[in-house]
Amino acid sequence: MMDQPAFNHGQTMAFLELQALNKRYNAVVAVEDFNLSIQRGEFVSLLGPSGCGKTTTLQMIAGFTQPTSGSIMLNGRDLGAIPARKRGLGIVFQTYALFPHMTVEQNVGFGLEMRNVPSHERRRRVSDALDLVHLSHLGDRFPRHMSGGQRQRVALARALVIEPELLLLDEPLSNLDAKLREEMQLELRRIQQEAGVTTLLVTHDQSEAMALSDRVAVMQSGRLIQEDSPFDVYEKPATSFISTFLGKTNSLPALLERAGKRTQIVIDDVRLAGPQTVLANGPVELSLRPERIELTDIDKATLSGDVIERVFLGDHWLFRVETPIGKLLVMQRNLGRRGAEIGERLHLFWEPEAMRLLPRGDVS
Amino acid sequence: MTASGRTTPWLLSAPALALFAALLLTPLAMTFLLSFNSFSFYGGIENTFGPENYIEVLSDLYFYEIFGRTFLIAFITTAICAVLGLPEAYILFRMKPAWRSFMLLVVLGPLLISVVVRTLGWAILLGNKGVINEFLRDIGLITSPIRMMYTSTGIVVALVHVMIPFMILAVWAALQRQDPATERAAESLGAAPLTVFMRIVLPQAMPGVLSGSLIVFSLSASAFATPAVLGGRRIKVVSTTVYDEFLNTLNWPLGAAIAMLLLVSVLTIMIAWNKLVERRYSGVFE
Ligand SMILES: Nc1ncnc2c1ncn2[C@@H]1O[C@H](COP(=O)(O)OP(=O)(O)OP(=O)(O)O)[C@@H](O)[C@H]1O
Ligand SMILES: [Mg+2]
């Protein structure tokens, strides 16, 4: 990382620093040797399948769960011995956890009340926070008279009004329907940038993680397996697990061979020109994104095959094509023409560099 | 909707309705009618119709005292049950699952034992030569026994023991409905444990406390076994008075009138209480 803040007692330390974090529940290892640094103002997503330890990690930062070992440093101070209520973090829970017996204003003002902020200043800050989430007109509603998206925004305002050093979000959008979720993604990003607050989001939704964050940290069975920009995690997944978890991909076992400087991919008895790679010859996992496969003429085709399935998704078509190397998922932009019929022969082309080679089967 | 579609629900609930009518409404109606009959010491019950019994009860301070005592006992019992039951339910709620089911059994266990048996147990404890007094005398704290039998205090103590499981169950149900994350949310906003309990848990548990109070109050006001055993002849409540009118004086119509007055006053208090609660919490809970 290049852009580290210069202060912090002369050390070069990130804003939030998780070091060798471990959490064990008896025999269950929930989080294992977890290291992550987040810069001030950054929006980082913790992405992974259900049960991989995302919530546990978040709860340890929040102070609701004690780590078995490891340390959590926020802005140079060790959070280990500080109880949750003194950490001053803004947390949005998956269920929003609004106080049902308080109005929206009382909900948002609760944190300020706990900090003994005088009432006139409290009113001003509550109304600023409600402005930020576009809810100023609903200040005296009770939560149960509000929609899911509105509740979500109240929860966000309540977490932000205390001007937390760090905002923690545990699957904040998972209770919303698809359309609202998309709207709230943009909204969340705007609010986070306006407030300029360092944010850690937990999600199992890869599109959410990619849409919102500066950096994505992918977890699998309690471990951090890759952290990168959304583009790089998608384009350069470190393992075949990540390539299948993020977006759609064709994942095929293959054999890597080299002829001089050039690489070759062998699948069954098909040989294809391969991409540049540092992997050694031998068995590899090949990952080819459906959107990188183009339809072309027979003379330019890398491979050809028959359509065995097709799905129309509005902005694009998804075909499953039976080729000599196996069934391939092919995506094609909808250009206003009818897509290929089932049984029709398609000629497929892709650049060798579109194929990503990953070590076989060690993690998955 | 077809005719059969409209009658089916009625047909299905007919057995329950019949049972309800036979076992509750009929005796109630007959008691109501009985309360307007008159009674003479030599002639017994006469089939007249007039409000004399009600006039007799309502114009005699003796009955006011009994009603007053009954409701005071019921009220204090309810208050103690609420004050003890709420934290108890909360502590149970926060226990580890294995402990929780065991402790819940301990709390609800007394419900499996007959009220009469439990009350006799209290009599053994509270009597002048009872366990508590003997113990206090043996360690030299008192010379003459403290009177606990045949006092309102004794009745309240025993009633609290009988009634508190109902309060705990009602509060428990309310706690279970609340989102456990609200407590953590409050904590993350800087609330200390006591503040979390007072500002977040208590208000959300309040509907449970209020409905528990309703149950405890009405059961206490009409309780018979406990005041009968622990109050005896000396501390009379409405239900024991009714019993005496029926079985000792044999003045059934007067007993019936007192019973009707108890029913009406308890109902009135319950309905008023319920209205109050609904008004207070209408915006908040469904
Ligand atoms: N209190 C607990 N006791 C025992 N095991 C637990 C406890 N909490 C979590 N675990 C285990 O730790 C692992 C990680 O759980 P965690 O809740 O962090 O997963 P997650 O990534 O948040 O999953 P999800 O996406 O489903 O919310 C799981 O295997 C879970 O069973
Ligand atoms: Mg989770």
XYZ file of C-alpha atoms and ligand atoms in Angstrom:
682
model
C 0.000 0.000 0.000
C 1.396 3.360 -1.013
C -0.964 5.826 0.604
C -0.511 5.223 4.275
C -1.135 8.083 6.658
C 2.116 9.554 7.901
C 1.074 9.916 11.545
C 0.313 7.068 13.986
C 3.372 7.461 16.186
C 5.695 7.285 13.248
C 4.683 3.726 12.446
C 3.308 2.902 9.062
C 0.054 1.412 10.164
C -3.285 1.287 8.409
C -6.384 2.863 9.944
C -7.875 -0.491 10.860
C -5.474 -3.319 11.291
C -6.560 -6.905 11.972
C -3.596 -9.028 12.915
C -3.552 -12.810 13.132
C -7.139 -12.892 14.299
C -8.457 -16.288 15.401
C -11.807 -17.392 16.761
C -12.569 -20.901 17.866
C -15.858 -22.228 19.234
C -14.757 -25.439 20.908
C -13.967 -27.636 17.927
C -15.292 -25.193 15.313
C -12.753 -22.814 13.835
C -14.829 -19.803 12.798
C -11.976 -17.452 11.867
C -8.375 -18.462 11.320
C -5.213 -16.369 11.026
C -7.041 -13.389 9.619
C -5.012 -10.353 8.557
C -6.530 -7.290 6.943
C -5.655 -3.604 6.791
C -8.070 -0.876 5.833
C -7.073 2.703 5.031
C -8.915 5.740 6.319
C -11.982 6.492 4.202
C -11.845 3.183 2.387
C -14.875 1.010 1.665
C -13.957 -2.650 2.022
C -16.247 -5.647 1.576
C -15.822 -8.948 3.311
C -17.226 -11.440 0.845
C -17.728 -15.150 1.294
C -20.241 -17.979 1.351
C -22.542 -18.654 4.279
C -20.772 -19.799 7.416
C -17.297 -18.687 6.362
C -16.859 -16.449 9.408
C -17.787 -12.994 8.122
C -20.181 -12.136 10.915
C -17.781 -13.520 13.500
C -15.028 -11.240 12.168
C -17.327 -8.235 12.258
C -18.526 -9.070 15.766
C -14.946 -9.243 16.970
C -14.259 -5.765 15.586
C -17.519 -4.532 17.137
C -16.576 -6.057 20.488
C -19.492 -8.468 20.865
C -17.278 -11.511 20.445
C -13.889 -12.006 22.081
C -11.192 -13.216 19.679
C -9.394 -16.397 20.756
C -6.169 -14.685 19.746
C -4.899 -11.843 17.593
C -5.251 -8.086 17.763
C -7.475 -5.367 16.377
C -5.941 -1.901 16.036
C -8.066 1.087 15.129
C -6.280 4.340 14.433
C -3.327 3.209 16.506
C -5.281 2.090 19.550
C -5.716 -1.521 20.551
C -9.418 -2.359 20.779
C -8.807 -5.630 22.595
C -9.500 -4.406 26.125
C -12.162 -1.844 25.185
C -15.788 -2.914 25.700
C -18.185 -2.643 22.776
C -19.959 0.395 24.155
C -16.747 2.394 24.357
C -15.449 1.579 20.893
C -17.579 4.245 19.248
C -18.233 2.269 16.080
C -21.295 2.643 13.901
C -22.971 -0.692 13.304
C -25.838 -1.575 11.006
C -27.280 -4.976 11.800
C -28.735 -7.429 9.347
C -32.153 -7.049 11.013
C -31.563 -3.274 11.416
C -32.288 -3.705 15.144
C -34.259 -0.467 15.355
C -35.809 0.218 18.747
C -39.490 -0.478 18.086
C -40.725 1.645 20.983
C -38.956 4.792 19.800
C -39.711 7.091 16.904
C -37.232 7.520 14.089
C -35.859 10.674 15.713
C -35.503 8.974 19.090
C -33.785 6.031 17.438
C -31.296 8.238 15.648
C -30.784 10.433 18.703
C -30.122 7.551 21.089
C -26.370 7.436 20.530
C -26.089 11.204 21.038
C -28.149 10.955 24.198
C -25.718 8.346 25.523
C -22.928 10.816 24.800
C -24.755 13.565 26.696
C -24.916 15.822 23.682
C -27.044 18.862 24.624
C -30.555 18.677 23.250
C -30.379 21.578 20.762
C -27.227 20.176 19.189
C -28.750 16.735 19.281
C -31.776 17.920 17.338
C -29.561 19.545 14.746
C -27.391 16.481 14.256
C -30.376 14.130 14.121
C -31.981 16.265 11.455
C -28.697 16.419 9.509
C -28.421 12.643 9.646
C -32.017 12.220 8.498
C -31.364 14.658 5.655
C -28.400 12.573 4.611
C -30.590 9.485 4.230
C -33.510 11.500 2.787
C -35.895 10.745 5.650
C -36.356 14.156 7.280
C -40.119 13.995 6.688
C -40.564 10.763 8.681
C -38.918 11.798 11.952
C -41.844 10.957 14.196
C -42.878 7.657 12.653
C -42.439 4.424 14.527
C -40.235 1.839 12.771
C -43.026 -0.643 12.263
C -44.892 1.842 10.088
C -41.990 2.000 7.640
C -40.870 0.017 4.615
C -37.765 -2.166 4.605
C -35.722 0.361 2.653
C -36.731 3.180 4.991
C -35.857 1.143 8.079
C -32.526 0.353 6.544
C -31.842 4.047 6.101
C -32.901 4.822 9.664
C -30.414 2.207 10.859
C -27.744 3.846 8.734
C -28.554 7.317 10.058
C -28.480 5.997 13.630
C -25.037 4.505 13.069
C -23.647 7.578 11.291
C -24.966 10.279 13.592
C -22.402 9.461 16.272
C -19.705 10.202 13.685
C -18.057 6.814 14.127
C -14.454 6.224 13.189
C -15.535 3.029 11.520
C -18.840 1.890 10.035
C -19.623 -1.826 10.157
C -22.397 -3.205 7.983
C -23.580 -6.806 8.320
C -25.478 -7.771 5.179
C -27.463 -4.540 5.355
C -29.267 -5.120 2.080
C -30.077 -8.810 2.289
C -33.610 -8.237 3.598
C -34.612 -6.057 0.666
C -36.101 -7.158 -2.617
C -33.900 -7.133 -5.704
C -34.953 -3.774 -7.115
C -34.761 -1.942 -3.819
C -31.426 -3.587 -3.142
C -29.969 -2.089 -6.301
C -31.297 1.357 -5.421
C -29.947 1.104 -1.900
C -26.531 0.061 -3.194
C -26.152 3.374 -4.986
C -27.635 5.176 -1.987
C -25.269 3.459 0.433
C -22.268 4.352 -1.678
C -23.363 8.002 -1.891
C -23.958 8.226 1.859
C -20.645 6.579 2.661
C -18.791 8.997 0.408
C -20.644 12.035 1.707
C -19.925 11.029 5.284
C -16.400 10.001 4.331
C -16.467 7.202 6.850
C -14.215 4.168 6.734
C -16.516 1.231 6.085
C -16.396 -2.521 6.354
C -19.297 -4.346 4.744
C -20.069 -8.017 5.166
C -21.941 -9.745 2.378
C -22.326 -13.012 0.534
C -23.566 -11.200 -2.558
C -20.681 -10.753 -4.970
C -22.383 -8.118 -7.098
C -23.054 -6.048 -3.982
C -19.435 -6.332 -2.901
C -18.186 -5.316 -6.329
C -20.640 -2.466 -6.800
C -19.943 -0.859 -3.442
C -16.377 -1.296 -2.447
C -12.921 0.019 -3.154
C -11.533 -3.331 -2.143
C -12.984 -6.803 -1.797
C -11.665 -9.310 0.732
C -12.781 -12.838 -0.067
C -13.140 -15.313 2.776
C -13.462 -19.044 2.693
C -13.829 -21.335 5.724
C -12.547 -18.744 8.168
C -9.583 -17.625 6.104
C -8.898 -14.591 3.968
C -7.954 -15.912 0.543
C -7.726 -12.796 -1.601
C -7.994 -9.049 -1.238
C -7.983 -6.813 -4.263
C -9.939 -4.232 -6.172
C -13.303 -5.536 -7.448
C -11.910 -5.610 -10.980
C -8.852 -7.610 -10.008
C -10.706 -10.145 -7.879
C -13.031 -10.720 -10.781
C -10.429 -10.795 -13.511
C -7.566 -12.365 -11.575
C -9.128 -14.710 -9.051
C -6.488 -16.392 -6.933
C -8.243 -19.735 -6.734
C -10.842 -21.613 -8.704
C -13.178 -21.226 -5.729
C -13.086 -17.439 -6.151
C -13.547 -17.637 -9.898
C -16.727 -19.668 -9.470
C -17.938 -17.664 -6.470
C -17.628 -14.303 -8.214
C -19.788 -14.198 -11.286
C -20.311 -17.038 -13.735
C -17.454 -18.974 -15.173
C -16.651 -22.102 -17.108
C -14.359 -24.084 -14.891
C -12.618 -27.011 -16.569
C -9.825 -29.335 -15.500
C -7.001 -29.115 -18.022
C -3.396 -30.032 -18.623
C -0.777 -27.320 -19.101
C 2.067 -28.023 -21.518
C 4.794 -25.859 -22.940
C 6.227 -25.907 -26.452
C 9.180 -23.552 -26.343
C 7.951 -20.194 -25.000
C 4.344 -20.830 -25.857
C 1.891 -22.624 -23.620
C -0.701 -25.136 -24.622
C -3.876 -26.269 -22.959
C -4.863 -29.890 -23.339
C -8.369 -31.004 -22.554
C -9.195 -34.559 -23.554
C -7.622 -34.651 -27.050
C -8.167 -30.980 -27.830
C -5.145 -28.687 -27.876
C -5.528 -24.924 -27.582
C -3.060 -22.078 -27.490
C -2.719 -21.102 -23.830
C -2.221 -17.831 -21.972
C 0.926 -16.577 -20.262
C 1.289 -18.167 -16.877
C 3.796 -18.830 -14.135
C 2.240 -22.175 -13.274
C 4.281 -25.311 -13.806
C 3.346 -27.851 -16.469
C 0.795 -30.390 -15.412
C -2.813 -30.429 -14.241
C -4.432 -27.011 -13.846
C -7.910 -25.554 -13.503
C -9.039 -23.461 -16.443
C -11.491 -20.617 -15.882
C -13.171 -18.937 -18.846
C -15.819 -16.259 -18.289
C -18.933 -16.670 -20.493
C -18.811 -12.995 -21.500
C -15.333 -13.428 -22.975
C -16.543 -15.936 -25.549
C -17.603 -14.384 -28.838
C -19.704 -15.791 -31.650
C -17.871 -15.823 -34.960
C -17.568 -17.566 -38.355
C -16.440 -21.112 -38.779
C -12.982 -20.200 -40.117
C -12.092 -17.996 -37.116
C -13.590 -20.310 -34.502
C -11.585 -21.617 -31.567
C -14.184 -24.351 -31.145
C -17.672 -25.100 -32.368
C -20.620 -26.740 -30.707
C -24.394 -27.183 -30.571
C -26.704 -25.150 -28.360
C -28.293 -27.420 -25.770
C -29.869 -24.792 -23.525
C -30.656 -21.132 -23.805
C -31.989 -18.493 -21.465
C -33.064 -14.978 -22.364
C -32.238 -12.454 -19.653
C -33.295 -9.199 -21.238
C -29.971 -7.506 -21.766
C -28.247 -10.719 -22.751
C -28.642 -14.331 -23.804
C -27.089 -17.222 -21.985
C -26.347 -20.353 -24.024
C -25.024 -23.705 -22.956
C -23.007 -25.146 -25.815
C -21.804 -28.731 -26.124
C -18.183 -28.485 -27.345
C -15.347 -31.017 -27.628
C -13.906 -29.730 -24.329
C -17.225 -29.964 -22.490
C -20.344 -27.896 -21.954
C -19.569 -24.170 -22.100
C -21.664 -21.303 -20.864
C -21.672 -18.515 -23.457
C -23.044 -15.054 -22.900
C -24.102 -12.816 -25.731
C -25.320 -9.258 -25.576
C -28.880 -8.820 -26.803
C -28.564 -6.867 -30.043
C -32.221 -6.999 -30.901
C -31.996 -10.135 -33.004
C -33.383 -13.526 -32.123
C -30.831 -15.718 -30.362
C -29.661 -19.072 -31.656
C -32.167 -21.910 -31.397
C -31.576 -25.107 -29.494
C -29.638 -27.540 -31.697
C -28.131 -24.734 -33.768
C -24.371 -24.883 -34.324
C -22.382 -21.992 -32.878
C -18.807 -21.082 -33.692
C -16.988 -19.782 -30.635
C -13.906 -17.648 -30.403
C -11.865 -16.406 -27.444
C -8.455 -14.921 -26.946
C -5.974 -17.267 -25.275
C -5.521 -14.570 -22.606
C -9.224 -14.822 -21.760
C -8.482 -18.177 -20.177
C -7.262 -17.971 -16.624
C -5.203 -20.855 -15.275
C -5.382 -21.707 -11.593
C -3.700 -24.354 -9.503
C -5.842 -27.493 -9.489
C -8.053 -28.427 -6.608
C -5.875 -27.418 -3.616
C -8.570 -25.083 -2.332
C -12.212 -25.353 -3.279
C -70.124 -17.517 -0.514
C -72.423 -20.530 -0.473
C -74.796 -21.316 2.345
C -72.754 -24.341 3.367
C -69.604 -22.213 3.217
C -71.136 -19.878 5.743
C -72.386 -22.571 8.091
C -69.260 -24.754 8.105
C -67.324 -22.601 10.588
C -70.317 -22.630 12.916
C -70.687 -26.385 12.613
C -67.018 -26.864 13.319
C -67.081 -24.711 16.432
C -70.424 -26.119 17.610
C -68.981 -28.694 20.060
C -66.797 -26.084 21.719
C -69.662 -23.602 21.804
C -71.978 -26.204 23.337
C -69.437 -27.015 26.026
C -68.911 -23.319 26.654
C -72.633 -22.698 26.964
C -73.293 -25.715 29.148
C -70.401 -25.276 31.538
C -69.961 -21.534 31.728
C -72.898 -19.512 30.484
C -75.643 -21.605 32.087
C -74.264 -21.564 35.642
C -73.397 -17.925 35.222
C -76.899 -17.044 34.085
C -78.401 -19.094 36.905
C -76.161 -17.408 39.461
C -77.192 -14.088 38.017
C -80.909 -14.960 38.395
C -80.313 -16.425 41.835
C -78.802 -13.151 43.011
C -82.212 -11.458 42.623
C -84.066 -14.018 44.760
C -84.637 -13.434 48.441
C -83.756 -15.509 51.476
C -85.268 -15.811 54.900
C -83.798 -17.743 57.765
C -86.867 -19.933 58.172
C -88.310 -20.023 54.686
C -85.058 -20.492 52.762
C -84.739 -19.242 49.189
C -87.873 -17.612 47.851
C -88.477 -17.201 44.191
C -89.012 -13.460 44.230
C -87.288 -10.918 42.045
C -85.732 -7.779 43.459
C -82.438 -5.988 44.049
C -82.439 -6.404 47.856
C -79.228 -8.460 47.933
C -77.303 -5.887 45.931
C -78.651 -3.121 48.141
C -77.617 -5.085 51.197
C -74.052 -5.576 49.952
C -73.628 -2.049 48.652
C -74.928 -0.416 51.815
C -72.854 -2.428 54.280
C -69.320 -1.166 55.034
C -68.359 -4.710 56.045
C -68.545 -5.770 52.398
C -66.652 -2.704 51.226
C -63.864 -3.710 53.558
C -63.792 -7.223 52.110
C -63.786 -5.969 48.529
C -61.144 -3.397 49.373
C -58.938 -6.008 51.020
C -59.377 -8.401 48.084
C -58.326 -5.856 45.512
C -55.492 -4.569 47.655
C -54.158 -8.109 48.032
C -54.572 -8.712 44.298
C -52.913 -5.411 43.457
C -49.923 -5.912 45.751
C -49.516 -9.493 44.531
C -49.546 -8.246 40.935
C -47.013 -5.516 41.655
C -44.644 -7.906 43.431
C -45.025 -10.466 40.643
C -44.151 -7.794 38.062
C -41.152 -6.510 39.993
C -39.791 -9.999 40.649
C -40.964 -11.694 37.476
C -39.520 -9.264 34.943
C -35.861 -9.548 35.992
C -36.307 -13.240 36.615
C -37.646 -13.787 33.108
C -34.833 -11.664 31.675
C -32.144 -13.572 33.551
C -33.666 -16.844 32.386
C -33.764 -15.464 28.868
C -30.073 -14.598 28.914
C -28.956 -17.972 30.261
C -27.121 -20.557 28.194
C -29.686 -22.820 26.485
C -28.956 -25.926 28.579
C -29.270 -24.045 31.876
C -32.226 -22.133 30.598
C -34.460 -25.125 29.965
C -33.555 -26.548 33.359
C -34.242 -23.304 35.211
C -37.457 -22.758 33.290
C -38.579 -26.143 34.535
C -37.712 -25.107 38.082
C -39.721 -21.910 37.711
C -42.736 -23.557 36.143
C -42.504 -26.730 38.229
C -44.747 -25.427 41.034
C -47.592 -25.271 38.499
C -47.535 -29.062 38.489
C -48.411 -29.190 42.201
C -51.926 -28.509 43.433
C -52.474 -25.020 44.840
C -53.928 -26.561 47.996
C -50.791 -28.586 48.639
C -48.566 -25.586 48.043
C -50.684 -23.425 50.321
C -50.587 -26.001 53.094
C -46.838 -25.944 52.660
C -46.902 -22.210 53.287
C -49.074 -22.785 56.347
C -46.415 -25.090 57.768
C -43.807 -22.409 57.163
C -45.763 -19.399 58.362
C -47.637 -20.739 61.409
C -46.991 -19.502 64.941
C -45.305 -22.815 65.595
C -44.203 -22.954 61.985
C -40.748 -23.500 60.588
C -39.836 -19.810 60.246
C -40.931 -18.788 63.736
C -39.291 -21.831 65.362
C -36.081 -21.056 63.547
C -36.079 -17.369 64.501
C -36.769 -18.308 68.102
C -34.061 -20.956 68.164
C -31.416 -18.495 66.992
C -32.731 -16.023 69.574
C -33.909 -13.326 67.227
C -37.452 -13.295 68.629
C -39.107 -14.377 71.867
C -42.749 -14.446 70.862
C -43.724 -15.633 67.378
C -44.354 -13.137 64.576
C -47.885 -13.597 63.352
C -47.876 -14.511 59.696
C -50.766 -16.938 59.430
C -54.153 -15.263 59.122
C -52.669 -12.012 57.834
C -52.926 -10.306 54.475
C -49.141 -10.413 54.232
C -49.144 -14.192 54.480
C -51.776 -14.401 51.759
C -49.798 -12.087 49.494
C -46.596 -14.087 49.986
C -48.295 -17.344 49.089
C -50.216 -15.802 46.188
C -46.995 -14.401 44.706
C -45.565 -17.904 44.809
C -48.615 -19.298 43.039
C -48.909 -16.517 40.462
C -45.344 -15.684 39.498
C -45.005 -18.430 36.854
C -47.824 -16.770 34.903
C -45.991 -13.452 34.971
C -42.732 -15.079 33.930
C -44.410 -16.870 31.031
C -46.024 -13.663 29.789
C -42.784 -11.670 30.021
C -40.883 -14.556 28.474
C -43.168 -14.483 25.445
C -42.579 -10.750 25.044
C -38.804 -11.134 25.364
C -38.846 -13.839 22.768
C -40.561 -11.556 20.301
C -37.891 -8.900 20.614
C -34.892 -8.732 18.313
C -31.805 -9.608 20.385
C -29.765 -7.328 18.134
C -31.536 -4.266 19.590
C -29.592 -4.763 22.822
C -26.318 -4.941 20.955
C -27.295 -1.923 18.872
C -27.851 0.082 22.050
C -24.563 -1.156 23.438
C -22.704 -0.126 20.291
C -24.244 3.338 20.641
C -22.678 3.660 24.078
C -25.353 2.411 26.493
C -24.212 0.793 29.746
C -25.828 -2.536 30.728
C -28.335 -0.964 33.132
C -29.307 1.627 30.516
C -29.778 -1.132 27.957
C -32.113 -2.923 30.353
C -34.085 0.159 31.354
C -34.312 1.851 27.960
C -34.349 -1.050 25.512
C -35.336 -4.334 27.151
C -37.902 -3.072 29.662
C -40.019 -1.033 27.234
C -40.082 -3.919 24.780
C -41.017 -6.368 27.546
C -43.716 -4.035 28.864
C -46.596 -5.513 26.834
C -45.686 -8.866 28.408
C -45.637 -7.365 31.898
C -49.010 -5.744 31.275
C -50.697 -8.867 29.963
C -49.087 -10.879 32.771
C -50.472 -8.363 35.249
C -53.915 -8.839 33.795
C -53.733 -12.582 34.350
C -52.193 -12.354 37.814
C -54.603 -9.676 39.003
C -57.749 -11.476 37.926
C -56.544 -14.841 39.259
C -55.507 -13.261 42.583
C -58.732 -11.329 43.012
C -60.760 -14.504 42.594
C -58.306 -16.896 44.272
C -59.956 -19.148 46.812
C -57.671 -21.882 48.134
C -54.820 -19.638 49.282
C -56.884 -17.053 51.202
C -59.090 -19.831 52.577
C -56.169 -21.742 54.077
C -53.942 -18.829 55.066
C -56.621 -16.262 55.900
C -59.067 -18.558 57.603
C -62.081 -16.984 59.297
C -60.182 -13.891 60.258
C -58.948 -12.439 56.985
C -61.853 -12.723 54.608
C -61.681 -11.987 50.911
C -64.559 -11.916 48.454
C -64.293 -15.508 47.319
C -64.171 -16.906 50.874
C -67.113 -14.671 51.786
C -69.131 -16.085 48.920
C -68.193 -19.579 50.051
C -69.356 -18.817 53.596
C -72.655 -17.373 52.395
C -73.319 -20.478 50.348
C -72.200 -23.147 52.789
C -72.457 -21.670 56.294
C -75.238 -19.101 56.244
C -76.912 -20.917 53.366
C -77.896 -17.503 52.017
C -77.346 -18.452 48.386
C -78.912 -15.355 46.843
C -76.638 -13.036 48.835
C -73.613 -15.175 47.922
C -74.644 -15.028 44.301
C -74.947 -11.244 44.432
C -71.470 -10.922 45.949
C -70.077 -13.269 43.298
C -71.699 -11.221 40.535
C -70.262 -8.020 41.987
C -66.801 -9.591 42.088
C -67.126 -10.704 38.497
C -68.293 -7.289 37.317
C -65.642 -5.351 39.231
C -62.795 -7.615 38.072
C -64.062 -7.388 34.493
C -64.289 -3.612 34.722
C -60.767 -3.299 36.066
C -59.431 -5.650 33.388
C -61.142 -3.849 30.537
C -60.020 -0.440 31.793
C -56.465 -1.729 32.179
C -56.499 -3.208 28.710
C -57.784 0.039 27.198
C -55.052 1.951 28.952
C -52.387 -0.414 27.661
C -53.739 -0.316 24.128
C -53.799 3.456 24.089
C -50.277 3.677 25.480
C -48.736 1.176 23.068
C -50.915 1.438 19.986
C -48.236 3.011 17.768
C -45.485 0.725 18.853
C -46.445 -2.916 18.938
C -48.858 -4.910 16.885
N -21.844 -18.925 19.013
C -21.336 -19.876 18.211
N -21.074 -21.116 18.682
C -20.567 -22.063 17.887
N -20.276 -21.896 16.586
C -20.503 -20.691 16.040
C -21.054 -19.612 16.828
N -21.166 -18.532 16.022
C -20.723 -18.922 14.812
N -20.319 -20.206 14.821
C -19.758 -20.953 13.676
O -18.721 -20.194 13.111
C -18.767 -20.256 11.702
C -18.818 -18.859 11.119
O -20.049 -18.254 11.447
P -20.444 -16.789 10.949
O -21.732 -16.451 11.584
O -19.312 -15.878 11.175
O -20.656 -17.035 9.408
P -21.060 -15.989 8.267
O -19.940 -15.943 7.313
O -21.497 -14.715 8.874
O -22.273 -16.724 7.589
P -23.651 -16.131 7.018
O -23.350 -15.603 5.666
O -24.522 -17.325 6.970
O -24.126 -15.088 7.982
C -19.962 -21.112 11.349
O -19.508 -22.394 11.033
C -20.789 -21.128 12.591
O -21.442 -22.367 12.706
Mg -23.454 -13.627 8.965
